[in-house]
PDB file of C-alpha atoms in Angstrom:
ATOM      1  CA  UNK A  19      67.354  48.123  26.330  1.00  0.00           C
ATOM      2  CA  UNK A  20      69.042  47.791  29.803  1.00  0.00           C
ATOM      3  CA  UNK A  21      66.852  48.320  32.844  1.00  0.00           C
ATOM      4  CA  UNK A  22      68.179  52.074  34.431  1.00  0.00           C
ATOM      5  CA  UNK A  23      69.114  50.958  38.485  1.00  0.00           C
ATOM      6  CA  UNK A  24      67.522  53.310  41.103  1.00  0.00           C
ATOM      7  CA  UNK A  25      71.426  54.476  42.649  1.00  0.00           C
ATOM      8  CA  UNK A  26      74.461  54.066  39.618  1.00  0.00           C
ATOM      9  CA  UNK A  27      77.636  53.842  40.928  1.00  0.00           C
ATOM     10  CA  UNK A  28      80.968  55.039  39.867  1.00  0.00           C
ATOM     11  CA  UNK A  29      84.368  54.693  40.879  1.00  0.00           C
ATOM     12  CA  UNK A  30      87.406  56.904  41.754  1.00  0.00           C
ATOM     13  CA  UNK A  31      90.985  57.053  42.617  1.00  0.00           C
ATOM     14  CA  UNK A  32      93.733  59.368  43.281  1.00  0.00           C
ATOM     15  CA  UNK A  33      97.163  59.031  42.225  1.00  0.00           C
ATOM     16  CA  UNK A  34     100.047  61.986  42.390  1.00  0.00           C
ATOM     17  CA  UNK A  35     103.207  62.772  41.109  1.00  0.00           C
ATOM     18  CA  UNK A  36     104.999  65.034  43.965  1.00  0.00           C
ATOM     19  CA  UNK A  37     108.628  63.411  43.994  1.00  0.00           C
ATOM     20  CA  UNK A  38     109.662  62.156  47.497  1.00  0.00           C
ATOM     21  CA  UNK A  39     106.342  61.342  49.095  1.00  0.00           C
ATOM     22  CA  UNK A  40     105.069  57.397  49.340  1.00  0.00           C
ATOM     23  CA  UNK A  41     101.945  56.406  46.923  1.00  0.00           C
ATOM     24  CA  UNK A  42      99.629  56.742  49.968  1.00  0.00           C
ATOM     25  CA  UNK A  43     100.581  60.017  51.049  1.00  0.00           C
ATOM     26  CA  UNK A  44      97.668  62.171  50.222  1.00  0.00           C
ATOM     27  CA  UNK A  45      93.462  61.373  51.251  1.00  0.00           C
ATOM     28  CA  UNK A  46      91.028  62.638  48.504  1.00  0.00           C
ATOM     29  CA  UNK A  47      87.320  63.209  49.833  1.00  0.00           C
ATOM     30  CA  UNK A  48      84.424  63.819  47.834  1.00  0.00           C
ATOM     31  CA  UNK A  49      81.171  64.937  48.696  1.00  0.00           C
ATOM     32  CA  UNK A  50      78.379  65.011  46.055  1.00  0.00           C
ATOM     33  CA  UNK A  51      75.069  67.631  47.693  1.00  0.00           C
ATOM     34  CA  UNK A  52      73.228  65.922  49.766  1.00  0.00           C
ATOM     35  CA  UNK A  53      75.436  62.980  49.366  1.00  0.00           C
ATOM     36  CA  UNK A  54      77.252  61.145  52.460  1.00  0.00           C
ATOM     37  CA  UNK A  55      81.531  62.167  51.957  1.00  0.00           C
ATOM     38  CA  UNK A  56      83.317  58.971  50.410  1.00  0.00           C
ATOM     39  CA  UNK A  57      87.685  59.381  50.904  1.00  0.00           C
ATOM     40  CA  UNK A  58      90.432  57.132  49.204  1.00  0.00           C
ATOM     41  CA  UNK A  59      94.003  57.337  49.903  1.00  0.00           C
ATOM     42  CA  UNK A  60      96.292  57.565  47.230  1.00  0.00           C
ATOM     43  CA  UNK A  61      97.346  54.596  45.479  1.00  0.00           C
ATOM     44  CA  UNK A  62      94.898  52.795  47.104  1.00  0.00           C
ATOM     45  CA  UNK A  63      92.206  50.534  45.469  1.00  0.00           C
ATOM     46  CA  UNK A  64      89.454  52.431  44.039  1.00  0.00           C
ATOM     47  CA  UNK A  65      86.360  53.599  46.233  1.00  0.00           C
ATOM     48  CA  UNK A  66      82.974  53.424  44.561  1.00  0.00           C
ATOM     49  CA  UNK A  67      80.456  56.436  44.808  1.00  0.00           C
ATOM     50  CA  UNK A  68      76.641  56.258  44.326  1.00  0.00           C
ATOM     51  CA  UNK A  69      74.459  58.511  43.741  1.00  0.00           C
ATOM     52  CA  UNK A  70      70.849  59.021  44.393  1.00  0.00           C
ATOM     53  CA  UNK A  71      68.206  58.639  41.298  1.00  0.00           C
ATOM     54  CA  UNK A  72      67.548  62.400  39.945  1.00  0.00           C
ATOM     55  CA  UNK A  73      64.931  63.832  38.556  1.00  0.00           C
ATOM     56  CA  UNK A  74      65.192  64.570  35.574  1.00  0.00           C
ATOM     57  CA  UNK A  75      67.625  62.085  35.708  1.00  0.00           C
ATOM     58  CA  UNK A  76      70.201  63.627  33.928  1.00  0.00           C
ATOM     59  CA  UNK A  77      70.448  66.588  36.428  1.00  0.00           C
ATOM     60  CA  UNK A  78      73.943  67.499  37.512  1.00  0.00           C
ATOM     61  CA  UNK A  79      74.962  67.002  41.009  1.00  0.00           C
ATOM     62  CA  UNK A  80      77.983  69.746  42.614  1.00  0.00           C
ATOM     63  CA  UNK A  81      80.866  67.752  44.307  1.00  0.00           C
ATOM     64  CA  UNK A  82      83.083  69.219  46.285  1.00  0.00           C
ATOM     65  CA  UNK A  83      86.750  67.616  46.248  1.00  0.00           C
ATOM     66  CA  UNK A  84      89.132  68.106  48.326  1.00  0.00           C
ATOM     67  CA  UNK A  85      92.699  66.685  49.140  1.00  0.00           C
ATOM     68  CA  UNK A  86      95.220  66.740  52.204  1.00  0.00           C
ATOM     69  CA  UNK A  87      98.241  65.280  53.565  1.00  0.00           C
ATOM     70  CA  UNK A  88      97.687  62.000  55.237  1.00  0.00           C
ATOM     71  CA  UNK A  89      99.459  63.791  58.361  1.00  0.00           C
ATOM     72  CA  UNK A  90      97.412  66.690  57.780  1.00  0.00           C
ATOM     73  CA  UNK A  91      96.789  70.188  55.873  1.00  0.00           C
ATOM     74  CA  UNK A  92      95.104  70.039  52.857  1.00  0.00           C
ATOM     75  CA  UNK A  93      96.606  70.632  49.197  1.00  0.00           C
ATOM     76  CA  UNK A  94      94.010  70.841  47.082  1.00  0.00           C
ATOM     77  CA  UNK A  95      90.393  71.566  47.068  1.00  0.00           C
ATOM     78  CA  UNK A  96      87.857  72.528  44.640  1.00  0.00           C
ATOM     79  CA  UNK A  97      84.040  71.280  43.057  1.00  0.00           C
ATOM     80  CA  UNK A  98      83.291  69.395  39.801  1.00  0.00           C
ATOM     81  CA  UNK A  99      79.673  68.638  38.332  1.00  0.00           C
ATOM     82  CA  UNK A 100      78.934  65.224  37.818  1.00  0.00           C
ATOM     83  CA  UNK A 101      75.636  63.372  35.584  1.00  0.00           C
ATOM     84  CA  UNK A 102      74.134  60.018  34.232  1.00  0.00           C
ATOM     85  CA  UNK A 103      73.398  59.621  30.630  1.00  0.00           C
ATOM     86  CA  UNK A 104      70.935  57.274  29.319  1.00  0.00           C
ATOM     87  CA  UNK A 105      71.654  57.649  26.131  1.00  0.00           C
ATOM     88  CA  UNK A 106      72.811  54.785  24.026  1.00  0.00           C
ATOM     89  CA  UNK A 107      76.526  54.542  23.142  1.00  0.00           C
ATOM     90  CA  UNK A 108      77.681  51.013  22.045  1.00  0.00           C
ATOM     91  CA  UNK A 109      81.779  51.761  23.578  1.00  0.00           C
ATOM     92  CA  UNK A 110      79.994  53.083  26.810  1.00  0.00           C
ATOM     93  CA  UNK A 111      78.337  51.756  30.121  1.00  0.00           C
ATOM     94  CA  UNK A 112      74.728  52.223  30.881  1.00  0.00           C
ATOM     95  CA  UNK A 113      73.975  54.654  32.542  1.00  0.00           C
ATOM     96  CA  UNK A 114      77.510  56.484  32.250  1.00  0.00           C
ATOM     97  CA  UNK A 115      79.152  59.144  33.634  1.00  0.00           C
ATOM     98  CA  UNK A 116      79.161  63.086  32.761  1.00  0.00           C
ATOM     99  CA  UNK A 117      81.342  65.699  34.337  1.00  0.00           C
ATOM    100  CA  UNK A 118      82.791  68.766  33.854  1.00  0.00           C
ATOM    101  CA  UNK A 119      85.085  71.375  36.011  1.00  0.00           C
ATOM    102  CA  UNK A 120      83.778  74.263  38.003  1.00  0.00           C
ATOM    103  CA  UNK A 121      85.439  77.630  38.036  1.00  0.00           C
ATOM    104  CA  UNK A 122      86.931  76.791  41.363  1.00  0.00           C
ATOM    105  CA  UNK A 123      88.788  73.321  40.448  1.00  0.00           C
ATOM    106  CA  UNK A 124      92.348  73.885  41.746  1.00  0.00           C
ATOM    107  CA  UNK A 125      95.514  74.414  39.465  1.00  0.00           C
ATOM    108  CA  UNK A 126      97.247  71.530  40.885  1.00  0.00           C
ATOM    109  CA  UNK A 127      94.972  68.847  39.920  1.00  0.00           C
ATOM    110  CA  UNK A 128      93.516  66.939  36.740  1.00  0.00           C
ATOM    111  CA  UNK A 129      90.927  64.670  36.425  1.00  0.00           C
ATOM    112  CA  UNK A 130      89.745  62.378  33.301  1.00  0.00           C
ATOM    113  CA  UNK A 131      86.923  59.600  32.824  1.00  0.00           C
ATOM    114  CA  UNK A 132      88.642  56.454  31.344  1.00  0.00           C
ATOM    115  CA  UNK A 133      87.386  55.492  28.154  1.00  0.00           C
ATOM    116  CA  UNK A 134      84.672  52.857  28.120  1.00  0.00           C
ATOM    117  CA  UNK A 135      84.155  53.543  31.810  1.00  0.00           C
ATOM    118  CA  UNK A 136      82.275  55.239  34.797  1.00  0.00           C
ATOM    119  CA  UNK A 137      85.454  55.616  36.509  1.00  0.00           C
ATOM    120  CA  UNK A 138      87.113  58.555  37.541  1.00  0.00           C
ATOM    121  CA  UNK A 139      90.956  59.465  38.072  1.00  0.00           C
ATOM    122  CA  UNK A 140      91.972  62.282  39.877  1.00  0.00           C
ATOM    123  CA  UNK A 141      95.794  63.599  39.903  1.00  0.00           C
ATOM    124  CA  UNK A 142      97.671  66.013  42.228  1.00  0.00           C
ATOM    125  CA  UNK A 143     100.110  67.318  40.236  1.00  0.00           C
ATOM    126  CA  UNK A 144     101.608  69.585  43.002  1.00  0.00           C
ATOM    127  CA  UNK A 145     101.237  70.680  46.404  1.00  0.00           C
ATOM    128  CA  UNK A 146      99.676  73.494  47.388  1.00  0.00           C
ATOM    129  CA  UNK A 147      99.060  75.610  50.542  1.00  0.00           C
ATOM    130  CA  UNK A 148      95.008  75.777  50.907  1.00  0.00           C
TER     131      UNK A 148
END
């Protein structure tokens, strides 16, 4: 059995499709509760989030997500719930990630967990006036 580390750590990026803007047009910070704010630009390497060892430690932890223009005004913003799993899955990292939407996750975004992985990809699939 693999020894569980004190702070797991998972990656994300942002990528979007909005036609006539360069790959690093948008900024996508997210803040996990009681969490310092980590931001990537689009179609820049990934940035790596870690969060703090919860009790029980499969609690979920509220992130709050939110995107703008690199020159300013945001176009997206909205929370998702993220959680470690222990649980044993031979196609799947120890600990690995959980998630799932909130109510208020914007229209003009998706997100998905690549398979195998603890790493996140979120994509603006429009702008929006927030």
């Amino acid at each position: 059995m693999s020894a569980e580390p004190e702070s797991p750590t998972y990656t994300f990026e942002l990528k979007h499709k909005i036609e006539g803007q360069p790959a690093d047009a948008f900024e996508l910070t997210l803040i996990p509760f009681q969490c310092h704010e980590v931001k990537v630009t689009s179609g820049a390497a990934a940035a790596a989030m870690t969060l703090p060892a919860l009790t029980p430690r499969d609690s979920e932890v509220v992130n709050q997500v939110s995107v703008q223009r690199v020159t300013g005004g945001y176009v997206a913003n909205g929370a998702i719930y993220t959680n470690w799993s222990w649980s044993e899955h031979p196609l799947l990292p120890l600990p690995h990630l959980g998630y799932r939407k909130t109510e208020s996750w914007p229209p003009n975004m998706a997100f998905e967990l690549v398979e195998g992985s603890n790493h996140l990809i979120f994509t603006l699939d429009k702008e929006l006036a927030w």
